[in-house]
Tab-separated table of C-alpha atoms and ligand atoms in Angstrom:
chain	number	residue	atom	x	y	z
A	1	UNK	CA	-4.898	-24.120	-19.980
A	2	UNK	CA	-7.596	-26.468	-18.754
A	3	UNK	CA	-10.594	-24.561	-17.534
A	4	UNK	CA	-11.715	-24.928	-13.940
A	5	UNK	CA	-14.847	-24.568	-11.916
A	6	UNK	CA	-14.405	-22.303	-8.923
A	7	UNK	CA	-16.770	-21.015	-6.264
A	8	UNK	CA	-16.997	-17.368	-5.277
A	9	UNK	CA	-18.709	-16.058	-2.175
A	10	UNK	CA	-19.620	-12.365	-1.904
A	11	UNK	CA	-20.931	-10.433	-4.888
A	12	UNK	CA	-20.108	-6.895	-3.786
A	13	UNK	CA	-18.426	-4.818	-6.483
A	14	UNK	CA	-14.992	-6.438	-6.019
A	15	UNK	CA	-16.426	-9.969	-5.831
A	16	UNK	CA	-18.716	-9.505	-8.820
A	17	UNK	CA	-15.913	-8.072	-10.923
A	18	UNK	CA	-13.486	-10.800	-9.918
A	19	UNK	CA	-16.108	-13.444	-10.787
A	20	UNK	CA	-16.533	-11.850	-14.216
A	21	UNK	CA	-12.777	-11.713	-14.720
A	22	UNK	CA	-12.383	-15.412	-13.826
A	23	UNK	CA	-15.230	-16.421	-16.132
A	24	UNK	CA	-13.865	-14.325	-18.967
A	25	UNK	CA	-10.672	-16.401	-18.829
A	26	UNK	CA	-12.576	-19.577	-19.649
A	27	UNK	CA	-13.520	-20.858	-16.199
A	28	UNK	CA	-16.922	-21.671	-14.802
A	29	UNK	CA	-17.853	-19.723	-11.666
A	30	UNK	CA	-20.447	-20.838	-9.105
A	31	UNK	CA	-21.523	-17.698	-7.282
A	32	UNK	CA	-23.111	-17.310	-3.879
A	33	UNK	CA	-24.181	-14.240	-1.939
A	34	UNK	CA	-25.670	-14.102	1.557
A	35	UNK	CA	-28.550	-12.055	0.173
A	36	UNK	CA	-29.924	-14.296	-2.575
A	37	UNK	CA	-31.446	-11.399	-4.454
A	38	UNK	CA	-27.966	-9.939	-5.011
A	39	UNK	CA	-26.913	-13.233	-6.574
A	40	UNK	CA	-30.026	-13.291	-8.773
A	41	UNK	CA	-29.428	-9.720	-9.922
A	42	UNK	CA	-25.827	-10.614	-10.759
A	43	UNK	CA	-27.081	-13.505	-12.910
A	44	UNK	CA	-29.682	-11.319	-14.606
A	45	UNK	CA	-27.014	-8.755	-15.465
A	46	UNK	CA	-24.099	-11.006	-16.378
A	47	UNK	CA	-25.053	-14.647	-16.893
A	48	UNK	CA	-26.412	-14.612	-20.407
A	49	UNK	CA	-23.922	-16.331	-22.685
A	50	UNK	CA	-21.537	-16.826	-19.759
A	51	UNK	CA	-20.631	-19.742	-17.516
A	52	UNK	CA	-22.015	-18.602	-14.150
A	53	UNK	CA	-24.155	-20.779	-11.910
A	54	UNK	CA	-26.072	-19.231	-9.052
A	55	UNK	CA	-26.113	-20.981	-5.676
A	56	UNK	CA	-28.708	-20.271	-3.020
A	57	UNK	CA	-26.962	-21.982	-0.118
A	58	UNK	CA	-23.380	-22.774	0.833
A	59	UNK	CA	-24.289	-26.455	0.878
A	60	UNK	CA	-25.445	-26.195	-2.719
A	61	UNK	CA	-22.241	-24.341	-3.576
A	62	UNK	CA	-20.073	-27.078	-2.056
A	63	UNK	CA	-22.067	-29.791	-3.850
A	64	UNK	CA	-21.615	-28.051	-7.215
A	65	UNK	CA	-17.806	-27.926	-7.084
A	66	UNK	CA	-15.450	-30.668	-8.267
A	67	UNK	CA	-12.845	-32.021	-5.848
A	68	UNK	CA	-10.704	-30.467	-4.564
A	69	UNK	CA	-13.148	-27.591	-4.199
A	70	UNK	CA	-11.760	-24.106	-4.653
A	71	UNK	CA	-13.772	-21.264	-3.155
A	72	UNK	CA	-12.789	-17.602	-3.204
A	73	UNK	CA	-14.197	-15.452	-0.394
A	74	UNK	CA	-14.795	-11.800	-1.312
A	75	UNK	CA	-16.443	-10.637	1.888
A	76	UNK	CA	-15.593	-7.785	4.250
A	77	UNK	CA	-12.451	-8.318	6.309
A	78	UNK	CA	-12.886	-9.265	9.967
A	79	UNK	CA	-15.688	-11.341	11.511
A	80	UNK	CA	-17.568	-11.866	8.199
A	81	UNK	CA	-14.630	-13.970	6.924
A	82	UNK	CA	-14.787	-16.268	9.976
A	83	UNK	CA	-18.565	-16.426	9.720
A	84	UNK	CA	-18.408	-17.652	6.101
A	85	UNK	CA	-15.606	-20.113	6.891
A	86	UNK	CA	-17.555	-21.564	9.810
A	87	UNK	CA	-20.707	-21.843	7.739
A	88	UNK	CA	-18.828	-23.564	4.907
A	89	UNK	CA	-16.747	-25.996	6.940
A	90	UNK	CA	-19.430	-28.672	7.440
A	91	UNK	CA	-19.650	-29.065	3.646
A	92	UNK	CA	-15.933	-29.174	2.886
A	93	UNK	CA	-13.524	-32.139	2.696
A	94	UNK	CA	-9.802	-32.390	3.413
A	95	UNK	CA	-7.814	-31.008	0.507
A	96	UNK	CA	-10.405	-28.377	-0.376
A	97	UNK	CA	-9.126	-24.834	-0.932
A	98	UNK	CA	-10.377	-21.566	0.538
A	99	UNK	CA	-9.018	-18.244	-0.698
A	100	UNK	CA	-9.647	-15.006	1.191
A	101	UNK	CA	-9.385	-12.200	-1.375
A	102	UNK	CA	-10.316	-9.378	1.024
A	103	UNK	CA	-8.112	-6.853	2.794
A	104	UNK	CA	-7.733	-9.102	5.857
A	105	UNK	CA	-5.335	-8.387	8.660
A	106	UNK	CA	-2.310	-10.647	8.198
A	107	UNK	CA	-2.539	-11.823	11.808
A	108	UNK	CA	-6.081	-13.046	11.214
A	109	UNK	CA	-4.828	-14.860	8.116
A	110	UNK	CA	-2.020	-16.484	10.115
A	111	UNK	CA	-4.571	-17.726	12.661
A	112	UNK	CA	-6.994	-18.976	9.991
A	113	UNK	CA	-4.220	-20.828	8.137
A	114	UNK	CA	-3.218	-22.604	11.324
A	115	UNK	CA	-6.790	-23.387	12.367
A	116	UNK	CA	-7.808	-24.686	8.941
A	117	UNK	CA	-4.692	-26.714	8.244
A	118	UNK	CA	-5.674	-28.687	11.366
A	119	UNK	CA	-8.854	-29.574	9.512
A	120	UNK	CA	-7.078	-30.444	6.256
A	121	UNK	CA	-8.303	-27.284	4.482
A	122	UNK	CA	-5.760	-25.550	2.264
A	123	UNK	CA	-6.025	-21.835	2.966
A	124	UNK	CA	-4.756	-18.893	0.931
A	125	UNK	CA	-4.852	-15.287	2.158
A	126	UNK	CA	-4.611	-13.293	-1.047
A	127	UNK	CA	-4.069	-9.558	-1.356
A	128	UNK	CA	-5.956	-8.177	-4.343
A	129	UNK	CA	-5.104	-4.695	-5.555
A	130	UNK	CA	-6.404	-2.549	-8.341
A	131	UNK	CA	-9.848	-1.496	-7.174
A	132	UNK	CA	-13.002	-2.375	-9.073
A	133	UNK	CA	-11.442	-1.913	-12.479
A	134	UNK	CA	-8.437	-4.047	-11.572
A	135	UNK	CA	-10.641	-6.861	-10.248
A	136	UNK	CA	-12.443	-6.929	-13.591
A	137	UNK	CA	-9.579	-6.457	-16.032
A	138	UNK	CA	-6.565	-7.759	-14.155
A	139	UNK	CA	-5.505	-7.068	-10.572
A	140	UNK	CA	-2.169	-7.558	-8.884
A	141	UNK	CA	-2.527	-10.695	-6.779
A	142	UNK	CA	-0.548	-11.439	-3.613
A	143	UNK	CA	-1.410	-14.972	-2.489
A	144	UNK	CA	0.120	-16.408	0.678
A	145	UNK	CA	-0.598	-19.475	2.784
A	146	UNK	CA	-0.869	-23.053	1.535
A	147	UNK	CA	1.683	-23.748	-1.205
A	148	UNK	CA	-0.400	-26.699	-2.315
A	149	UNK	CA	-3.437	-24.471	-2.791
A	150	UNK	CA	-1.353	-21.982	-4.759
A	151	UNK	CA	0.070	-24.649	-7.053
A	152	UNK	CA	-3.395	-25.981	-7.740
A	153	UNK	CA	-4.836	-22.532	-8.482
A	154	UNK	CA	-1.796	-21.005	-10.184
A	155	UNK	CA	-3.169	-21.383	-13.748
A	156	UNK	CA	-6.395	-19.617	-12.758
A	157	UNK	CA	-4.568	-16.861	-10.866
A	158	UNK	CA	-2.084	-16.278	-13.683
A	159	UNK	CA	-4.935	-16.071	-16.157
A	160	UNK	CA	-6.826	-13.380	-14.241
A	161	UNK	CA	-3.895	-11.257	-13.004
A	162	UNK	CA	-2.711	-8.085	-14.692
A	163	UNK	CA	-0.155	-8.743	-17.382
A	164	UNK	CA	3.024	-6.666	-17.191
A	165	UNK	CA	5.988	-6.722	-19.575
A	166	UNK	CA	7.633	-8.912	-16.923
A	167	UNK	CA	4.773	-11.445	-16.816
A	168	UNK	CA	1.517	-11.892	-14.892
A	169	UNK	CA	1.356	-9.895	-11.670
A	170	UNK	CA	1.010	-12.826	-9.316
A	171	UNK	CA	3.471	-15.020	-7.425
A	172	UNK	CA	3.343	-17.212	-4.353
A	173	UNK	CA	4.412	-14.796	-1.614
A	174	UNK	CA	5.047	-17.160	1.283
A	175	UNK	CA	3.276	-19.216	3.978
A	176	UNK	CA	0.721	-18.030	6.563
A	177	UNK	CA	-0.172	-14.354	6.425
A	178	UNK	CA	2.657	-13.392	4.029
A	179	UNK	CA	0.328	-12.425	1.166
A	180	UNK	CA	-1.876	-10.225	3.284
A	181	UNK	CA	1.204	-8.744	4.946
A	182	UNK	CA	2.625	-7.477	1.653
A	183	UNK	CA	-0.834	-6.236	0.625
A	184	UNK	CA	-0.946	-4.281	3.878
A	185	UNK	CA	2.501	-2.770	3.187
A	186	UNK	CA	1.390	-2.064	-0.390
A	187	UNK	CA	-1.416	-0.008	1.091
A	188	UNK	CA	0.944	1.766	3.513
A	189	UNK	CA	3.118	2.692	0.534
A	190	UNK	CA	-0.044	3.726	-1.337
A	191	UNK	CA	-0.864	6.143	1.527
A	192	UNK	CA	2.685	7.564	1.356
A	193	UNK	CA	2.617	7.933	-2.440
A	194	UNK	CA	-0.713	9.743	-2.250
A	195	UNK	CA	0.397	12.051	0.565
A	196	UNK	CA	3.694	12.886	-1.177
A	197	UNK	CA	1.814	13.736	-4.374
A	198	UNK	CA	-0.634	15.863	-2.387
A	199	UNK	CA	2.252	17.730	-0.756
A	200	UNK	CA	3.915	18.350	-4.144
A	201	UNK	CA	0.591	19.648	-5.463
A	202	UNK	CA	0.160	21.945	-2.436
A	203	UNK	CA	3.685	23.330	-2.822
A	204	UNK	CA	3.182	23.990	-6.515
A	205	UNK	CA	-0.266	25.480	-6.177
A	206	UNK	CA	-0.183	27.462	-2.928
A	207	UNK	CA	3.567	27.919	-2.731
A	208	UNK	CA	4.488	28.648	-6.297
A	209	UNK	CA	1.109	29.850	-7.488
A	210	UNK	CA	0.661	27.453	-10.403
A	211	UNK	CA	-2.814	27.455	-11.941
A	212	UNK	CA	-4.668	24.136	-12.203
A	213	UNK	CA	-4.231	23.968	-15.954
A	214	UNK	CA	-0.478	24.349	-15.637
A	215	UNK	CA	-0.496	21.890	-12.730
A	216	UNK	CA	-2.235	19.288	-14.870
A	217	UNK	CA	0.462	19.772	-17.499
A	218	UNK	CA	3.197	19.432	-14.892
A	219	UNK	CA	1.775	16.146	-13.609
A	220	UNK	CA	1.368	14.868	-17.167
A	221	UNK	CA	5.002	15.764	-17.888
A	222	UNK	CA	6.061	14.017	-14.697
A	223	UNK	CA	4.159	10.973	-15.856
A	224	UNK	CA	6.508	10.496	-18.757
A	225	UNK	CA	9.632	10.352	-16.592
A	226	UNK	CA	10.935	8.703	-13.452
A	227	UNK	CA	7.623	9.314	-11.653
A	228	UNK	CA	5.509	7.528	-14.280
A	229	UNK	CA	2.764	5.818	-12.323
A	230	UNK	CA	-0.970	5.323	-12.037
A	231	UNK	CA	-1.284	7.757	-9.120
A	232	UNK	CA	0.516	10.571	-10.985
A	233	UNK	CA	-1.633	9.881	-14.051
A	234	UNK	CA	-4.928	10.101	-12.157
A	235	UNK	CA	-3.729	13.245	-10.383
A	236	UNK	CA	-3.255	14.941	-13.779
A	237	UNK	CA	-6.784	13.833	-14.722
A	238	UNK	CA	-8.229	15.141	-11.457
A	239	UNK	CA	-6.565	18.509	-12.096
A	240	UNK	CA	-8.430	18.755	-15.409
A	241	UNK	CA	-11.867	17.779	-14.137
A	242	UNK	CA	-14.463	20.527	-13.906
A	243	UNK	CA	-17.148	20.523	-11.234
A	244	UNK	CA	-19.934	18.064	-12.062
A	245	UNK	CA	-22.600	19.901	-10.019
A	246	UNK	CA	-22.761	22.935	-12.242
A	247	UNK	CA	-20.420	25.220	-10.300
A	248	UNK	CA	-17.603	26.986	-12.042
A	249	UNK	CA	-14.059	25.684	-11.765
A	250	UNK	CA	-12.343	22.509	-10.663
A	251	UNK	CA	-14.312	19.762	-8.952
A	252	UNK	CA	-11.281	19.303	-6.662
A	253	UNK	CA	-11.870	22.751	-5.176
A	254	UNK	CA	-15.319	21.739	-3.957
A	255	UNK	CA	-14.178	18.533	-2.235
A	256	UNK	CA	-13.997	18.699	1.565
A	257	UNK	CA	-10.386	18.432	2.724
A	258	UNK	CA	-10.905	15.630	5.249
A	259	UNK	CA	-9.245	12.359	4.186
A	260	UNK	CA	-10.915	9.049	4.979
A	261	UNK	CA	-9.217	5.742	5.699
A	262	UNK	CA	-10.277	2.161	6.193
A	263	UNK	CA	-7.307	1.142	8.286
A	264	UNK	CA	-4.711	-0.735	6.243
A	265	UNK	CA	-2.285	2.214	6.360
A	266	UNK	CA	-2.648	2.304	10.132
A	267	UNK	CA	-1.969	-1.441	10.283
A	268	UNK	CA	1.327	-0.859	8.436
A	269	UNK	CA	2.357	1.681	11.026
A	270	UNK	CA	1.422	-0.706	13.822
A	271	UNK	CA	3.417	-3.484	12.172
A	272	UNK	CA	6.384	-1.134	11.834
A	273	UNK	CA	6.257	-0.665	15.601
A	274	UNK	CA	5.838	-4.398	16.236
A	275	UNK	CA	8.772	-5.366	14.028
A	276	UNK	CA	10.822	-2.302	15.096
A	277	UNK	CA	11.358	-1.177	11.516
A	278	UNK	CA	10.845	2.575	11.149
A	279	UNK	CA	8.428	3.659	8.417
A	280	UNK	CA	8.253	7.398	9.172
A	281	UNK	CA	7.017	8.431	5.714
A	282	UNK	CA	4.156	5.934	5.799
A	283	UNK	CA	3.333	6.879	9.388
A	284	UNK	CA	3.408	10.580	8.448
A	285	UNK	CA	0.936	9.828	5.663
A	286	UNK	CA	-1.389	8.010	8.064
A	287	UNK	CA	-1.083	10.879	10.568
A	288	UNK	CA	-1.699	13.439	7.835
A	289	UNK	CA	-5.058	11.812	7.056
A	290	UNK	CA	-5.971	11.838	10.736
A	291	UNK	CA	-4.846	15.463	11.085
A	292	UNK	CA	-6.960	16.502	8.122
A	293	UNK	CA	-10.130	15.229	9.703
A	294	UNK	CA	-10.931	17.623	12.534
A	295	UNK	CA	-11.706	20.436	10.095
A	296	UNK	CA	-13.431	22.445	12.808
A	297	UNK	CA	-10.356	22.256	14.995
A	298	UNK	CA	-8.161	23.309	12.095
A	299	UNK	CA	-10.413	26.287	11.390
A	300	UNK	CA	-10.227	27.245	15.073
A	301	UNK	CA	-6.417	26.971	14.995
A	302	UNK	CA	-6.299	29.085	11.852
A	303	UNK	CA	-8.315	31.791	13.576
A	304	UNK	CA	-6.040	31.725	16.641
A	305	UNK	CA	-2.760	31.448	14.746
A	306	UNK	CA	-3.564	32.788	11.315
A	307	UNK	CA	-1.262	31.884	8.505
A	308	UNK	CA	-0.919	33.240	5.032
A	309	UNK	CA	-3.157	31.127	2.872
A	310	UNK	CA	-1.691	32.337	-0.411
A	311	UNK	CA	2.061	32.103	-0.485
A	312	UNK	CA	4.361	33.126	-3.264
A	313	UNK	CA	7.953	31.988	-3.041
A	314	UNK	CA	9.277	33.730	-6.073
A	315	UNK	CA	9.901	32.532	-9.540
A	316	UNK	CA	13.059	30.446	-9.697
A	317	UNK	CA	12.887	27.101	-11.488
A	318	UNK	CA	10.743	25.233	-9.059
A	319	UNK	CA	8.732	22.441	-10.604
A	320	UNK	CA	11.789	20.313	-11.253
A	321	UNK	CA	12.924	20.793	-7.663
A	322	UNK	CA	9.556	19.639	-6.391
A	323	UNK	CA	9.695	16.675	-8.765
A	324	UNK	CA	13.109	15.749	-7.411
A	325	UNK	CA	11.913	16.099	-3.824
A	326	UNK	CA	8.930	13.896	-4.615
A	327	UNK	CA	11.017	11.223	-6.295
A	328	UNK	CA	13.678	11.090	-3.559
A	329	UNK	CA	10.964	10.991	-0.901
A	330	UNK	CA	9.311	8.138	-2.752
A	331	UNK	CA	12.538	6.111	-2.847
A	332	UNK	CA	12.802	6.493	0.941
A	333	UNK	CA	9.205	5.476	1.507
A	334	UNK	CA	9.640	2.315	-0.577
A	335	UNK	CA	12.901	1.637	1.252
A	336	UNK	CA	10.936	1.703	4.506
A	337	UNK	CA	8.121	-0.505	3.256
A	338	UNK	CA	10.494	-3.099	1.814
A	339	UNK	CA	12.651	-3.060	4.944
A	340	UNK	CA	9.501	-3.833	6.941
A	341	UNK	CA	8.636	-6.728	4.644
A	342	UNK	CA	12.216	-8.055	4.863
A	343	UNK	CA	12.233	-7.988	8.660
A	344	UNK	CA	8.773	-9.540	9.012
A	345	UNK	CA	9.696	-12.227	6.505
A	346	UNK	CA	12.823	-13.060	8.472
A	347	UNK	CA	11.071	-13.174	11.843
A	348	UNK	CA	8.073	-15.096	10.541
A	349	UNK	CA	10.107	-17.409	8.296
A	350	UNK	CA	8.097	-16.445	5.266
A	351	UNK	CA	10.971	-16.375	2.751
A	352	UNK	CA	9.498	-13.440	0.819
A	353	UNK	CA	11.331	-12.543	-2.381
A	354	UNK	CA	11.569	-8.740	-2.472
A	355	UNK	CA	12.412	-8.555	-6.178
A	356	UNK	CA	9.312	-10.626	-6.958
A	357	UNK	CA	7.219	-8.432	-4.662
A	358	UNK	CA	8.225	-5.355	-6.655
A	359	UNK	CA	7.609	-7.251	-9.896
A	360	UNK	CA	4.036	-8.237	-9.067
A	361	UNK	CA	3.260	-4.597	-8.199
A	362	UNK	CA	4.380	-3.468	-11.647
A	363	UNK	CA	0.889	-3.604	-13.085
A	364	UNK	CA	-2.705	-3.908	-11.941
A	365	UNK	CA	-2.319	-2.392	-8.485
A	366	UNK	CA	-2.769	1.144	-7.226
A	367	UNK	CA	0.961	1.823	-6.783
A	368	UNK	CA	1.888	0.493	-10.223
A	369	UNK	CA	4.807	2.447	-11.605
A	370	UNK	CA	7.770	2.308	-13.918
A	371	UNK	CA	9.951	2.803	-10.822
A	372	UNK	CA	9.099	-0.733	-9.636
A	373	UNK	CA	11.298	-2.175	-12.397
A	374	UNK	CA	14.246	-0.423	-10.738
A	375	UNK	CA	13.210	-1.624	-7.288
A	376	UNK	CA	12.960	-5.166	-8.599
A	377	UNK	CA	16.334	-4.909	-10.326
A	378	UNK	CA	17.945	-3.462	-7.168
A	379	UNK	CA	16.750	-6.416	-5.077
A	380	UNK	CA	17.769	-8.933	-7.732
A	381	UNK	CA	21.310	-7.588	-7.671
A	382	UNK	CA	21.469	-6.996	-3.900
A	383	UNK	CA	18.824	-9.297	-2.344
A	384	UNK	CA	20.225	-8.871	1.154
A	385	UNK	CA	20.671	-5.111	1.080
A	386	UNK	CA	19.642	-3.580	4.407
A	387	UNK	CA	18.200	-0.531	2.648
A	388	UNK	CA	16.900	0.066	-0.849
A	389	UNK	CA	17.960	3.732	-0.773
A	390	UNK	CA	21.572	2.646	-0.306
A	391	UNK	CA	21.723	0.189	-3.209
A	392	UNK	CA	23.906	0.981	-6.220
A	393	UNK	CA	20.733	1.495	-8.195
A	394	UNK	CA	19.376	4.258	-5.987
A	395	UNK	CA	22.154	5.840	-3.976
A	396	UNK	CA	23.214	8.113	-6.853
A	397	UNK	CA	19.606	9.068	-7.529
A	398	UNK	CA	19.269	10.166	-3.913
A	399	UNK	CA	22.618	11.961	-3.782
A	400	UNK	CA	21.867	14.090	-6.831
A	401	UNK	CA	18.527	15.208	-5.400
A	402	UNK	CA	19.424	16.041	-1.805
A	403	UNK	CA	19.959	19.755	-2.421
A	404	UNK	CA	16.683	20.365	-4.270
A	405	UNK	CA	14.815	18.158	-1.845
A	406	UNK	CA	16.186	20.062	1.152
A	407	UNK	CA	15.356	23.388	-0.458
A	408	UNK	CA	11.777	22.346	-1.100
A	409	UNK	CA	11.284	21.117	2.461
A	410	UNK	CA	12.875	24.245	3.951
A	411	UNK	CA	10.795	26.507	1.691
A	412	UNK	CA	7.668	24.640	2.787
A	413	UNK	CA	8.586	25.000	6.462
A	414	UNK	CA	9.217	28.746	6.033
A	415	UNK	CA	5.901	29.207	4.315
A	416	UNK	CA	4.030	27.121	6.837
A	417	UNK	CA	2.966	24.579	4.215
A	418	UNK	CA	2.813	21.175	5.891
A	419	UNK	CA	4.947	18.581	4.090
A	420	UNK	CA	4.984	15.819	6.710
A	421	UNK	CA	5.804	12.947	4.346
A	422	UNK	CA	8.536	14.736	2.371
A	423	UNK	CA	10.092	15.953	5.607
A	424	UNK	CA	9.825	12.470	7.153
A	425	UNK	CA	11.648	10.962	4.169
A	426	UNK	CA	14.362	13.608	4.317
A	427	UNK	CA	14.775	13.178	8.058
A	428	UNK	CA	14.900	9.408	7.569
A	429	UNK	CA	17.731	9.783	5.121
A	430	UNK	CA	19.532	12.360	7.270
A	431	UNK	CA	19.265	10.047	10.258
A	432	UNK	CA	20.711	7.179	8.219
A	433	UNK	CA	23.656	9.239	7.013
A	434	UNK	CA	24.523	10.844	10.358
A	435	UNK	CA	27.667	9.215	11.668
A	436	UNK	CA	27.091	10.158	15.285
A	437	UNK	CA	23.487	10.583	16.351
A	438	UNK	CA	22.577	12.022	19.748
A	439	UNK	CA	21.469	8.523	20.765
A	440	UNK	CA	24.501	8.527	23.061
A	441	UNK	CA	22.722	11.167	25.123
A	442	UNK	CA	19.557	9.056	25.197
A	443	UNK	CA	21.625	6.147	26.484
A	444	UNK	CA	23.232	8.352	29.158
A	445	UNK	CA	19.797	9.581	30.287
A	446	UNK	CA	18.463	6.013	30.425
A	447	UNK	CA	21.412	4.950	32.508
A	448	UNK	CA	21.142	8.046	34.719
A	449	UNK	CA	17.540	7.555	35.781
A	450	UNK	CA	17.108	3.814	35.365
A	451	UNK	CA	20.508	2.120	35.419
A	452	UNK	CA	19.690	0.700	31.979
A	453	UNK	CA	23.426	0.519	31.139
A	454	UNK	CA	25.141	1.646	27.937
A	455	UNK	CA	27.850	0.460	25.592
A	456	UNK	CA	31.042	2.392	24.950
A	457	UNK	CA	32.679	3.083	21.622
A	458	UNK	CA	36.148	2.194	22.876
A	459	UNK	CA	35.688	-1.047	24.817
A	460	UNK	CA	33.467	-4.115	25.011
A	461	UNK	CA	30.788	-4.722	27.603
A	462	UNK	CA	27.838	-3.054	29.295
A	463	UNK	CA	28.551	-0.094	31.552
A	464	UNK	CA	26.697	1.667	34.335
A	465	UNK	CA	27.729	4.928	35.917
A	466	UNK	CA	26.761	6.395	39.275
A	467	UNK	CA	25.814	9.763	37.747
A	468	UNK	CA	24.909	11.681	40.919
B	501	6PG	C1	-6.044	-1.466	-3.665
B	501	6PG	C2	-6.453	-0.439	-2.663
B	501	6PG	C3	-7.707	-0.843	-1.987
B	501	6PG	C4	-8.339	0.304	-1.244
B	501	6PG	C5	-7.820	0.423	0.159
B	501	6PG	C6	-7.435	1.768	0.640
B	501	6PG	O1	-4.927	-1.916	-3.523
B	501	6PG	O2	-6.828	-1.767	-4.574
B	501	6PG	O3	-5.441	-0.281	-1.706
B	501	6PG	O4	-7.437	-1.957	-1.240
B	501	6PG	O5	-8.305	1.448	-1.970
B	501	6PG	O6	-8.831	-0.155	0.910
B	501	6PG	O7	-8.479	2.326	1.306
B	501	6PG	P1	-8.428	3.524	2.337
B	501	6PG	O8	-7.740	4.663	1.661
B	501	6PG	O9	-9.875	3.785	2.525
B	501	6PG	O10	-7.759	3.051	3.573
């Protein structure tokens, strides 16, 4: 592959690591940072023997790049992206390429694509997953926007992406904000995966009284089966890590139980509302983080309505039931995320390939997992399926786990252990497989108080009744 010269703006940890990754694949990288000292430090630490060139101004950066220029922006999502674009524009020419590799909101990317195509700039909004390590060694890349820009940069992107057994984890996702949209859903699914794992851990530890050492073994065992994934693997590691501040026991036990969030999970939930595609497991995971945060309020509630903190359910074979509940819940959460992508793609005319989406998540990203091979295969065989959980590939997997799954959720409810994501997945599935939901009563109520009309099951048309 012919080497290229690319520009990179923003030398935070992700930007610096991505620059090093690109250079390590044989390309020259011209780096710029708003604070020049950061750029100089980067050069001091990494330039020796490598093809980096430091730029002190954006004008200098533009002058250093061959035509068409290709510049990757690794700055914080939101106004900083527009600020850099506006500052760069006077030095760019039609045909030049800008790539936003941050966690931008897909609607911002849509707007930027439209605005910049009017100026002849080819714009790519590219989801980048895998954290710092992924950026350096091979992330999963989700580029969307200008096809021309993608085709031009494809050799570079393929060279820096994670390599899975199914090929490099990058593909053109679709026009406009398609790339950032699937990155957002990736993060929503990431929230759900993490919450489901946390619930399984809580059930096993508080509910079934497993000691951390045994828990670590359980997660390691799980990591060699259907649940094999990065997040299960790191959970096993976390369950083996002793405190690093000199206290006795697990570090995990000293970590404050208030979960943070930067917002991409919340965006997925908002999008699910906008596109009217339910994602209850993802939403439950977002809510669970928010619920964890008012620790003081939770302590107050505990004092008012005390609950057993140590719960023993008894000793029947439990870990495999929890594993089954976790796996079935996971299938439902992916079904929701992919249904959201499918609907958005249809409404926005993005033409997103769901099998390819699962394929490029196979390696490099935070939700990487063996399971994604099955998701990809399911969508290759049934690309138009309305629901992943109902495909031939997965319906049997769900059916054989319903009993264990239900038992685990019921046991959790009885014990007062919150399992919002597992319960949301189970309720999602139960709603799907209920032949007659009480939505008829909702329709009757709507018609009663608002003359909203209803449809009947035995004849065509819209009906209104004078109820009183
Ligand atoms: C990734 C991650 C990455 C980051 C998110 C989640 O794919 O590499 O998703 O983008 O971890 O920002 O962050 P929060 O949990 O803080 O929302």
